């Protein structure tokens, strides 16, 4: 009974064996992740166009709900850069930033995203995310990283700029450069330089000074906090806000409030498609991270239950003043490296952030927006990976075209069109690859029962027998391709008496493909050429037997290609190709 309940409430699977050692490791991981998340949550809320407290709120209830329903032991839930950018893009089209309607729209977006993820999880449809190929995801994340970094330059420069595409952002920045605030620029550049150095050079420096590895890790992860403290103190002490340096200002000193998303039909209709796109992107990113970390400890996750966990987290965000969330790569890796044993580490992190919301928010009044922008820029530039272009160019030109198109469309037309194009390109790429399946003419390797491609091996063939190995399942997209191939070979082979379709790699034959096979069979029967099948898998044969195809087949079904060779082949010749 407990095991069955644990399928739907994974917390029951680990909570009953929770001990002192797990508690100690989870608490340490929570301390490190909390230190990292405080400035990061504030920064990502800024990126989403929301008040800074929304980032903290989105990191409390969602984490707790995921700890109950999620299956990953190390995944850290909360606002992430790409989803924050998508939120700003989607909500900015229905409400003006800074208005009450903007906040309600963000809540509604989280609600719709959570509901969509829950539906996918309840109907066990996690496999649908597989249609978004990894190269396309990598291209979209790279382009999004560039867009996010560019969008934050206005805070570094202290100017009013806008834009949803790279060109719009750059042109807007150029037109407002006369507003440049040199003090803001100094703060932003200094904070960014420090954060870049802290990410690469702080830990080795601390280790050289004799600090322990754990202490060096904690202090390195606290780098953004140090930047926040230093720049906030500087702004307060020197009264820089009076000289045009924009600051966070007053942040409510409270726990996440109870909030209500909007249910107006017009609002739901406008946000439905963006919510679906955010859900797909968030789920793919989250599951990729969770599977990678789980593999390191020989654990496993359930993608369908992950959908439910992420759905619950987003619905929790919708009713507690947040916005769409997912599993973040950077914070999850930090959580894992810090020693998190169970999802309880996330719950402890949520408690730490709740304390920060109650106690620490007055301290960020003088925090400059330039520092938060620097935090975002440093974080997202690690996502930019142009090596994917070189790798796909060398390995697969089709994947290279998909990656390039996704990057260019995202940068040139915006994130929503970019991610929608990425989904479409992924599906079209799959259809293109399967529409022209690899079909090899095979012959027997001399002295063996192995049959290989005549263009790659020295094999035995017979001019009266044509053996074709079909290396793809047959369905409506590629059925006509097989027809055309067989008919072209009929025209070339005057001595041909038998055609054998080797189905060892065919896992499915849909009705369109069945009709094509029937058409081939009738055509060959009229030409007095036998059509034979070999090595047909059981489920495929079961499906074929439910039709009249096997009864009408102008030939035989052979258990193996060797049996077909023995039965149909007379005089053999050697062919070297």
Coordinates of C-alpha atoms in Angstrom, one line a residue:
X1 CA 0.0 0.0 0.0
X2 CA 2.8 2.4 0.9
X3 CA 4.7 1.6 -2.3
X4 CA 1.6 2.4 -4.4
X5 CA 1.0 5.6 -2.5
X6 CA 4.7 6.6 -3.0
X7 CA 4.1 6.5 -6.8
X8 CA 1.9 9.5 -6.4
X9 CA 3.5 11.0 -3.3
X10 CA 7.3 10.4 -3.7
X11 CA 7.9 12.0 -0.3
X12 CA 6.6 8.8 1.3
X13 CA 9.4 6.8 -0.4
X14 CA 12.2 8.6 1.4
X15 CA 10.7 10.2 4.4
X16 CA 10.3 7.0 6.4
X17 CA 14.0 6.2 6.2
X18 CA 15.2 9.8 6.8
X19 CA 18.0 9.9 9.4
X20 CA 20.5 12.2 11.1
X21 CA 23.1 11.9 8.3
X22 CA 20.6 13.0 5.6
X23 CA 19.4 15.8 7.9
X24 CA 23.0 17.1 8.3
X25 CA 23.8 17.0 4.6
X26 CA 20.4 18.5 3.6
X27 CA 20.8 21.4 6.0
X28 CA 24.3 22.2 4.7
X29 CA 23.1 22.1 1.1
X30 CA 20.1 24.3 2.1
X31 CA 22.4 27.0 3.7
X32 CA 24.5 27.2 0.5
X33 CA 21.6 27.2 -1.9
X34 CA 19.7 29.8 0.2
X35 CA 22.7 32.2 0.2
X36 CA 22.9 31.8 -3.6
X37 CA 19.1 32.2 -4.2
X38 CA 18.5 35.4 -2.3
X39 CA 20.2 37.7 -4.8
X40 CA 19.4 35.4 -7.7
X41 CA 15.6 35.4 -6.9
X42 CA 15.6 39.2 -6.7
X43 CA 17.4 39.5 -10.0
X44 CA 15.2 37.1 -11.9
X45 CA 12.1 38.9 -10.7
X46 CA 13.6 42.1 -12.1
X47 CA 14.2 40.2 -15.4
X48 CA 10.5 39.1 -15.4
X49 CA 9.4 42.7 -15.0
X50 CA 8.0 42.0 -11.5
X51 CA 8.7 43.5 -8.1
X52 CA 11.8 41.9 -6.5
X53 CA 9.8 40.2 -3.7
X54 CA 8.0 38.1 -6.4
X55 CA 11.3 36.2 -6.9
X56 CA 11.5 35.3 -3.3
X57 CA 7.8 34.3 -3.2
X58 CA 8.3 32.1 -6.2
X59 CA 11.0 30.3 -4.4
X60 CA 9.1 29.2 -1.3
X61 CA 5.8 27.4 -1.8
X62 CA 6.9 25.9 -5.1
X63 CA 10.0 24.3 -3.5
X64 CA 7.9 22.7 -0.8
X65 CA 5.3 21.4 -3.2
X66 CA 7.9 19.9 -5.4
X67 CA 9.5 18.2 -2.4
X68 CA 6.2 16.4 -1.9
X69 CA 5.4 15.5 -5.4
X70 CA 8.7 15.4 -7.3
X71 CA 11.0 12.5 -7.7
X72 CA 14.5 14.1 -8.0
X73 CA 16.6 14.2 -4.9
X74 CA 18.7 17.2 -6.0
X75 CA 16.5 19.3 -8.3
X76 CA 16.1 22.9 -7.0
X77 CA 12.9 24.6 -8.1
X78 CA 12.4 28.3 -8.6
X79 CA 12.7 31.2 -11.0
X80 CA 15.2 30.7 -13.8
X81 CA 16.6 33.1 -16.4
X82 CA 14.9 31.7 -19.6
X83 CA 11.5 31.3 -18.0
X84 CA 11.7 34.8 -16.5
X85 CA 12.5 36.2 -20.0
X86 CA 9.5 34.2 -21.4
X87 CA 7.3 35.5 -18.7
X88 CA 8.3 39.1 -19.4
X89 CA 7.7 38.6 -23.1
X90 CA 4.3 37.0 -22.6
X91 CA 2.9 39.2 -19.9
X92 CA 4.2 42.3 -21.5
X93 CA 1.8 41.8 -24.4
X94 CA -1.3 41.8 -22.2
X95 CA -0.4 44.3 -19.5
X96 CA 1.8 47.3 -18.7
X97 CA 4.9 46.6 -16.6
X98 CA 4.4 47.9 -13.0
X99 CA 0.6 47.7 -13.1
X100 CA -1.6 45.5 -11.0
X101 CA -2.7 43.8 -14.2
X102 CA 0.9 42.8 -15.0
X103 CA 1.2 40.9 -11.6
X104 CA -2.2 39.2 -12.1
X105 CA -1.1 38.2 -15.6
X106 CA 2.1 36.6 -14.2
X107 CA 0.0 34.7 -11.7
X108 CA -2.3 33.5 -14.4
X109 CA 0.6 32.4 -16.5
X110 CA 1.9 30.3 -13.6
X111 CA -1.5 28.8 -13.1
X112 CA -2.0 27.9 -16.8
X113 CA 1.5 26.5 -16.9
X114 CA 1.0 24.4 -13.8
X115 CA -2.4 23.1 -15.0
X116 CA -0.9 22.1 -18.4
X117 CA 1.9 20.3 -16.7
X118 CA -0.5 18.5 -14.3
X119 CA -2.7 17.3 -17.2
X120 CA 0.4 16.0 -19.1
X121 CA 1.5 14.2 -15.9
X122 CA -1.9 12.7 -15.1
X123 CA -2.3 11.3 -18.6
X124 CA 1.3 10.1 -18.7
X125 CA 2.3 12.2 -21.6
X126 CA 5.8 13.1 -20.6
X127 CA 7.2 11.5 -23.8
X128 CA 5.8 14.5 -25.8
X129 CA 8.7 16.6 -24.6
X130 CA 11.0 14.3 -26.6
X131 CA 9.8 16.0 -29.7
X132 CA 11.9 19.0 -28.8
X133 CA 15.4 18.0 -29.9
X134 CA 18.5 18.7 -27.8
X135 CA 20.2 20.7 -30.5
X136 CA 17.2 23.0 -30.9
X137 CA 17.0 23.4 -27.1
X138 CA 20.7 24.2 -27.0
X139 CA 20.2 26.8 -29.7
X140 CA 17.2 28.4 -28.0
X141 CA 19.0 28.6 -24.6
X142 CA 22.1 30.1 -26.3
X143 CA 20.0 32.8 -28.1
X144 CA 18.0 33.4 -24.9
X145 CA 21.2 33.9 -22.9
X146 CA 22.3 36.6 -25.4
X147 CA 18.9 38.3 -25.3
X148 CA 18.8 38.3 -21.5
X149 CA 22.3 39.7 -21.2
X150 CA 21.5 42.4 -23.7
X151 CA 18.2 43.3 -22.0
X152 CA 20.1 43.9 -18.7
X153 CA 22.5 46.4 -20.2
X154 CA 20.0 49.2 -19.7
X155 CA 20.4 48.7 -15.9
X156 CA 24.2 48.6 -16.2
X157 CA 24.1 51.9 -18.2
X158 CA 21.3 53.4 -16.1
X159 CA 19.2 54.3 -19.1
X160 CA 15.6 53.7 -20.2
X161 CA 15.7 51.2 -23.1
X162 CA 13.3 48.5 -24.3
X163 CA 12.9 45.8 -27.0
X164 CA 12.0 42.1 -27.4
X165 CA 14.6 41.3 -30.1
X166 CA 18.3 41.8 -30.1
X167 CA 18.2 44.4 -32.8
X168 CA 15.4 46.4 -31.0
X169 CA 17.4 46.2 -27.7
X170 CA 20.7 47.4 -29.3
X171 CA 19.0 50.2 -31.2
X172 CA 17.1 51.4 -28.1
X173 CA 20.3 51.3 -26.1
X174 CA 22.1 53.3 -28.7
X175 CA 19.4 55.9 -28.9
X176 CA 19.4 56.4 -25.1
X177 CA 23.2 56.5 -24.5
X178 CA 23.0 60.2 -23.9
X179 CA 21.3 59.3 -20.6
X180 CA 24.2 57.2 -19.5
X181 CA 24.8 57.4 -15.7
X182 CA 28.5 57.0 -15.1
X183 CA 28.1 56.0 -11.4
X184 CA 25.6 53.3 -12.3
X185 CA 28.0 52.1 -15.1
X186 CA 30.9 51.9 -12.6
X187 CA 28.7 49.9 -10.1
X188 CA 27.5 47.5 -12.8
X189 CA 30.8 46.9 -14.4
X190 CA 32.6 46.4 -11.0
X191 CA 29.9 44.0 -9.8
X192 CA 30.1 42.0 -13.0
X193 CA 33.9 41.9 -13.0
X194 CA 33.9 40.7 -9.4
X195 CA 31.3 38.0 -10.0
X196 CA 33.2 36.7 -13.1
X197 CA 36.3 36.5 -11.0
X198 CA 34.5 35.0 -8.0
X199 CA 33.1 32.2 -10.2
X200 CA 36.5 31.2 -11.5
X201 CA 39.2 32.5 -9.2
X202 CA 37.8 32.8 -5.7
X203 CA 37.8 29.2 -4.7
X204 CA 41.4 28.5 -5.9
X205 CA 42.6 31.6 -4.0
X206 CA 40.8 30.5 -0.8
X207 CA 42.3 27.0 -1.1
X208 CA 45.8 28.5 -1.5
X209 CA 45.2 30.5 1.7
X210 CA 44.5 27.2 3.5
X211 CA 40.7 27.3 3.6
X212 CA 38.9 23.9 3.7
X213 CA 37.1 22.7 0.5
X214 CA 33.7 23.1 2.1
X215 CA 34.4 26.6 3.4
X216 CA 35.8 27.6 0.0
X217 CA 32.6 26.3 -1.7
X218 CA 30.3 28.2 0.6
X219 CA 32.3 31.5 0.2
X220 CA 32.4 31.1 -3.6
X221 CA 28.6 30.6 -3.7
X222 CA 28.2 33.6 -1.5
X223 CA 30.0 35.8 -4.1
X224 CA 26.8 37.4 -5.3
X225 CA 25.8 38.1 -1.7
X226 CA 29.2 39.9 -1.2
X227 CA 28.5 42.0 -4.3
X228 CA 25.0 42.8 -3.1
X229 CA 26.3 43.9 0.4
X230 CA 29.2 46.0 -1.0
X231 CA 27.2 47.9 -3.5
X232 CA 24.2 48.4 -1.2
X233 CA 26.5 49.8 1.5
X234 CA 28.2 52.1 -1.1
X235 CA 24.9 53.5 -2.4
X236 CA 23.6 54.0 1.2
X237 CA 26.8 55.6 2.6
X238 CA 27.4 57.9 -0.4
X239 CA 23.7 58.7 -1.1
X240 CA 24.2 57.6 -4.7
X241 CA 20.4 57.2 -5.3
X242 CA 20.3 61.0 -5.3
X243 CA 22.7 61.0 -8.2
X244 CA 20.5 59.0 -10.4
X245 CA 21.5 55.4 -9.3
X246 CA 18.3 53.4 -9.5
X247 CA 17.7 51.2 -6.5
X248 CA 15.3 48.3 -5.6
X249 CA 13.5 50.5 -3.0
X250 CA 11.0 49.2 -0.5
X251 CA 10.4 45.4 -0.4
X252 CA 7.5 44.1 1.6
X253 CA 8.6 42.5 4.9
X254 CA 6.2 39.5 4.8
X255 CA 5.7 35.9 3.9
X256 CA 4.2 35.0 0.5
X257 CA 0.6 36.4 0.4
X258 CA -2.4 34.4 -0.8
X259 CA -3.1 35.6 -4.3
X260 CA -5.6 34.8 -7.0
X261 CA -4.8 34.5 -10.7
X262 CA -7.1 36.1 -13.3
X263 CA -9.8 34.0 -15.0
X264 CA -11.1 36.5 -17.6
X265 CA -11.5 34.6 -20.9
X266 CA -9.6 37.2 -22.8
X267 CA -6.6 36.9 -20.4
X268 CA -6.7 33.1 -20.4
X269 CA -6.8 33.0 -24.2
X270 CA -3.9 35.4 -24.6
X271 CA -1.7 33.5 -22.2
X272 CA -2.6 29.9 -23.1
X273 CA 0.0 29.4 -25.9
X274 CA 2.8 31.2 -24.0
X275 CA 2.0 29.0 -20.9
X276 CA 2.3 25.8 -23.0
X277 CA 5.6 27.0 -24.4
X278 CA 6.9 27.9 -21.0
X279 CA 5.8 24.5 -19.7
X280 CA 7.5 22.6 -22.4
X281 CA 10.8 24.5 -22.1
X282 CA 10.7 24.3 -18.3
X283 CA 10.0 20.6 -18.3
X284 CA 12.7 19.7 -20.8
X285 CA 15.3 21.8 -18.9
X286 CA 14.2 20.4 -15.5
X287 CA 14.1 16.7 -16.6
X288 CA 17.5 17.0 -18.3
X289 CA 19.1 18.3 -15.1
X290 CA 17.3 15.9 -12.9
X291 CA 18.2 12.8 -15.0
X292 CA 21.9 13.9 -15.2
X293 CA 22.2 14.4 -11.4
X294 CA 20.2 11.2 -10.6
X295 CA 22.5 9.1 -12.9
X296 CA 25.5 10.2 -10.8
X297 CA 24.1 8.5 -7.7
X298 CA 22.4 5.6 -9.6
X299 CA 19.0 6.9 -8.8
X300 CA 16.1 7.3 -11.2
X301 CA 13.4 9.8 -11.8
X302 CA 9.9 9.4 -13.2
X303 CA 9.3 11.9 -16.0
X304 CA 5.5 11.7 -15.7
X305 CA 5.7 12.3 -11.9
X306 CA 8.1 15.1 -12.6
X307 CA 5.3 16.7 -14.6
X308 CA 3.0 16.5 -11.6
X309 CA 5.7 17.9 -9.3
X310 CA 6.4 20.8 -11.6
X311 CA 2.7 21.4 -12.2
X312 CA 2.0 21.5 -8.4
X313 CA 5.0 23.9 -7.9
X314 CA 3.6 26.3 -10.6
X315 CA 0.1 26.3 -9.2
X316 CA 1.6 27.0 -5.8
X317 CA 3.4 30.0 -7.3
X318 CA 0.2 31.2 -8.8
X319 CA -1.5 31.4 -5.4
X320 CA 1.4 32.8 -3.4
X321 CA 2.5 35.8 -5.4
X322 CA 5.0 34.2 -7.7
X323 CA 5.3 33.5 -11.4
X324 CA 6.3 30.4 -13.5
X325 CA 9.1 28.3 -12.1
X326 CA 11.1 25.2 -13.1
X327 CA 14.2 23.3 -12.1
X328 CA 17.3 25.5 -12.5
X329 CA 20.6 24.0 -13.8
X330 CA 23.0 26.2 -11.7
X331 CA 21.2 25.9 -8.4
X332 CA 20.5 22.2 -8.8
X333 CA 24.2 21.5 -9.5
X334 CA 25.0 23.6 -6.4
X335 CA 22.5 21.7 -4.4
X336 CA 23.9 18.4 -5.5
X337 CA 27.5 19.4 -5.0
X338 CA 26.7 20.7 -1.5
X339 CA 25.6 17.2 -0.5
X340 CA 21.8 17.3 -0.8
X341 CA 20.5 13.8 0.0
X342 CA 16.7 14.3 -0.3
X343 CA 14.1 16.8 -1.4
X344 CA 14.0 17.9 2.2
X345 CA 17.0 20.1 1.3
X346 CA 14.6 22.1 -0.9
X347 CA 12.1 22.4 2.0
X348 CA 14.9 23.8 4.3
X349 CA 15.9 26.2 1.5
X350 CA 12.3 27.4 1.4
X351 CA 12.4 28.0 5.2
X352 CA 15.6 30.0 4.8
X353 CA 14.0 32.1 2.1
X354 CA 10.9 32.7 4.2
X355 CA 13.1 33.9 7.0
X356 CA 14.9 36.2 4.5
X357 CA 11.5 37.6 3.4
X358 CA 10.6 38.4 7.0
X359 CA 13.9 39.7 8.2
X360 CA 16.3 40.7 5.4
X361 CA 14.1 42.6 2.9
X362 CA 14.6 46.0 4.6
X363 CA 18.3 45.6 4.0
X364 CA 18.0 45.6 0.2
X365 CA 16.3 49.0 0.0
X366 CA 19.5 50.6 -1.3
X367 CA 20.4 47.7 -3.5
X368 CA 21.2 49.1 -7.0
X369 CA 19.5 47.5 -10.0
X370 CA 22.9 47.5 -11.7
X371 CA 24.1 44.8 -9.3
X372 CA 21.1 42.6 -9.9
X373 CA 21.6 43.1 -13.7
X374 CA 25.3 42.1 -13.3
X375 CA 24.1 38.9 -11.4
X376 CA 21.8 38.0 -14.2
X377 CA 24.4 38.7 -16.9
X378 CA 27.1 36.6 -15.2
X379 CA 24.6 33.7 -14.7
X380 CA 23.2 33.6 -18.2
X381 CA 26.4 34.0 -20.1
X382 CA 27.3 30.5 -18.9
X383 CA 24.3 29.3 -20.9
X384 CA 25.7 30.6 -24.1
X385 CA 27.3 27.8 -26.0
X386 CA 28.2 28.5 -29.7
X387 CA 30.2 25.2 -29.8
X388 CA 26.9 23.5 -30.6
X389 CA 27.1 25.1 -34.1
X390 CA 30.5 23.5 -34.8
X391 CA 29.4 20.2 -33.3
X392 CA 26.3 19.9 -35.4
X393 CA 28.0 21.1 -38.5
X394 CA 30.5 18.3 -38.2
X395 CA 28.0 15.7 -37.3
X396 CA 24.7 16.5 -39.0
X397 CA 23.9 19.3 -41.4
X398 CA 20.2 19.0 -40.7
X399 CA 20.7 19.5 -37.0
X400 CA 23.0 22.5 -37.8
X401 CA 20.3 24.1 -39.9
X402 CA 17.8 23.5 -37.0
X403 CA 20.1 25.0 -34.4
X404 CA 21.1 28.0 -36.6
X405 CA 17.4 28.7 -37.5
X406 CA 16.4 28.6 -33.8
X407 CA 19.2 31.0 -32.8
X408 CA 18.5 33.4 -35.6
X409 CA 14.7 33.4 -35.2
X410 CA 15.0 33.9 -31.4
X411 CA 17.4 36.8 -31.7
X412 CA 15.6 38.3 -34.6
X413 CA 11.9 37.8 -33.8
X414 CA 11.8 37.3 -30.0
X415 CA 11.7 34.4 -27.6
X416 CA 8.1 33.3 -28.2
X417 CA 8.5 32.9 -31.9
X418 CA 12.0 31.4 -31.3
X419 CA 10.7 28.7 -29.0
X420 CA 7.6 28.0 -31.2
X421 CA 9.9 27.7 -34.2
X422 CA 12.2 25.4 -32.2
X423 CA 9.3 23.1 -31.5
X424 CA 8.2 23.2 -35.2
X425 CA 11.7 22.6 -36.4
X426 CA 12.2 19.7 -34.1
X427 CA 9.0 18.0 -35.4
X428 CA 9.8 18.8 -39.0
X429 CA 13.3 17.5 -38.6
X430 CA 12.0 14.2 -37.2
X431 CA 9.5 13.9 -40.1
X432 CA 12.2 14.7 -42.6
X433 CA 14.6 12.1 -41.3
X434 CA 11.9 9.4 -41.2
X435 CA 10.3 10.4 -44.5
X436 CA 13.3 9.0 -46.4
X437 CA 14.3 5.9 -44.4
X438 CA 17.5 4.1 -45.0
X439 CA 16.8 1.0 -47.1
X440 CA 19.8 -1.1 -47.9
X441 CA 20.2 -3.8 -50.5
X442 CA 21.9 -6.7 -48.7
X443 CA 23.7 -9.9 -49.6
X444 CA 25.2 -12.7 -47.6
X445 CA 28.7 -12.5 -46.2
X446 CA 30.4 -15.6 -47.6
X447 CA 30.6 -18.6 -45.2
X448 CA 28.2 -17.0 -42.7
X449 CA 24.5 -16.4 -42.1
X450 CA 25.0 -12.6 -41.9
X451 CA 23.5 -10.2 -44.4
X452 CA 25.1 -6.8 -45.0
X453 CA 24.9 -3.8 -47.2
X454 CA 26.3 -4.6 -50.7
X455 CA 27.8 -1.1 -50.8
X456 CA 29.9 -1.6 -47.7
X457 CA 30.9 -5.3 -47.7
X458 CA 32.0 -8.1 -50.1
X459 CA 28.9 -10.3 -50.2
X460 CA 27.1 -12.9 -52.2
X461 CA 24.1 -11.9 -54.3
X462 CA 21.7 -13.4 -56.8
X463 CA 20.5 -11.5 -59.8
X464 CA 17.0 -13.1 -59.5
X465 CA 16.6 -12.1 -55.8
X466 CA 16.6 -8.6 -54.5
X467 CA 16.9 -8.3 -50.7
X468 CA 16.0 -5.0 -49.1
X469 CA 16.6 -4.2 -45.4
X470 CA 14.2 -1.6 -44.2
X471 CA 15.8 0.3 -41.4
X472 CA 12.8 2.3 -40.1
X473 CA 9.3 1.7 -39.0
X474 CA 6.8 2.3 -41.8
X475 CA 4.1 4.9 -41.5
X476 CA 2.2 7.4 -43.5
X477 CA 5.2 9.8 -44.0
X478 CA 7.6 7.2 -45.6
X479 CA 5.2 4.6 -47.0
X480 CA 5.3 6.1 -50.5
X481 CA 9.1 6.2 -50.4
X482 CA 9.3 2.4 -50.1
X483 CA 6.8 2.0 -53.0
X484 CA 8.8 4.3 -55.3
X485 CA 12.1 2.5 -54.3
X486 CA 10.7 -0.9 -55.1
X487 CA 9.2 0.2 -58.4
X488 CA 12.5 1.8 -59.5
X489 CA 14.3 -1.4 -58.8
X490 CA 11.8 -3.4 -60.8
X491 CA 12.5 -1.3 -63.8
X492 CA 16.3 -1.9 -63.4
X493 CA 16.2 -5.6 -62.9
X494 CA 15.0 -7.7 -65.9
X495 CA 16.1 -11.0 -64.3
X496 CA 14.3 -10.3 -61.0
X497 CA 12.0 -13.0 -59.8
X498 CA 11.8 -12.4 -56.0
X499 CA 11.9 -9.3 -53.7
X500 CA 12.5 -9.9 -50.0
X501 CA 11.8 -7.1 -47.6
X502 CA 13.9 -7.7 -44.5
X503 CA 11.9 -6.2 -41.5
X504 CA 14.4 -6.8 -38.7
X505 CA 14.4 -3.0 -37.9
X506 CA 10.7 -2.4 -38.5
X507 CA 8.8 -1.9 -35.2
X508 CA 5.5 -0.5 -36.6
X509 CA 3.5 -0.6 -39.8
X510 CA 0.6 1.8 -39.8
X511 CA -2.5 1.6 -42.1
X512 CA -1.0 3.9 -44.7
X513 CA 2.1 1.7 -44.9
X514 CA -0.1 -1.4 -45.1
X515 CA -1.9 0.0 -48.1
X516 CA 1.5 0.7 -49.7
X517 CA 2.6 -2.9 -49.1
X518 CA -0.7 -4.1 -50.6
X519 CA -0.1 -1.9 -53.7
X520 CA 3.5 -3.3 -54.0
X521 CA 2.2 -6.9 -53.7
X522 CA -0.5 -6.4 -56.4
X523 CA 2.0 -4.8 -58.7
X524 CA 4.5 -7.5 -58.3
X525 CA 1.9 -10.2 -58.7
X526 CA 0.9 -8.8 -62.1
X527 CA 4.6 -8.9 -63.0
X528 CA 5.0 -12.5 -61.7
X529 CA 7.5 -11.4 -59.2
X530 CA 7.2 -12.8 -55.7
X531 CA 7.1 -10.5 -52.7
X532 CA 8.5 -12.0 -49.5
X533 CA 9.1 -10.8 -45.9
X534 CA 11.8 -12.0 -43.5
X535 CA 12.6 -11.4 -39.8
X536 CA 9.2 -9.8 -39.1
X537 CA 8.8 -8.9 -35.4
X538 CA 6.0 -10.5 -33.4
X539 CA 3.9 -7.3 -32.8
X540 CA 4.2 -6.3 -36.5
X541 CA 3.2 -9.8 -37.7
X542 CA 0.2 -9.8 -35.3
X543 CA -0.9 -6.5 -36.8
X544 CA -0.4 -7.8 -40.4
X545 CA -2.4 -10.9 -39.7
X546 CA -5.4 -8.8 -38.7
X547 CA -5.6 -7.7 -42.3
X548 CA -5.8 -9.7 -45.5
X549 CA -2.3 -8.8 -46.5
X550 CA -0.6 -12.1 -45.3
X551 CA -3.3 -14.2 -47.0
X552 CA -2.9 -12.3 -50.3
X553 CA 0.9 -12.1 -50.1
X554 CA 2.5 -13.1 -53.4
X555 CA 5.2 -15.0 -51.6
X556 CA 6.2 -16.2 -48.2
X557 CA 7.1 -15.0 -44.7
X558 CA 10.5 -16.3 -43.6
X559 CA 11.7 -16.6 -40.0
X560 CA 15.2 -15.4 -41.0
X561 CA 16.9 -13.9 -44.0
X562 CA 19.1 -17.0 -44.2
X563 CA 15.9 -19.1 -44.7
X564 CA 14.8 -16.8 -47.4
X565 CA 18.2 -17.0 -49.1
X566 CA 18.2 -20.8 -49.0
X567 CA 14.7 -21.1 -50.3
X568 CA 14.9 -18.5 -53.1
X569 CA 18.6 -18.4 -54.2
X570 CA 20.0 -20.7 -56.8
X571 CA 23.3 -19.8 -58.3
X572 CA 25.3 -17.3 -56.3
X573 CA 27.8 -14.7 -57.5
X574 CA 30.4 -12.8 -55.6
X575 CA 30.0 -9.0 -55.6
X576 CA 32.5 -6.5 -54.3
X577 CA 31.2 -3.0 -54.0

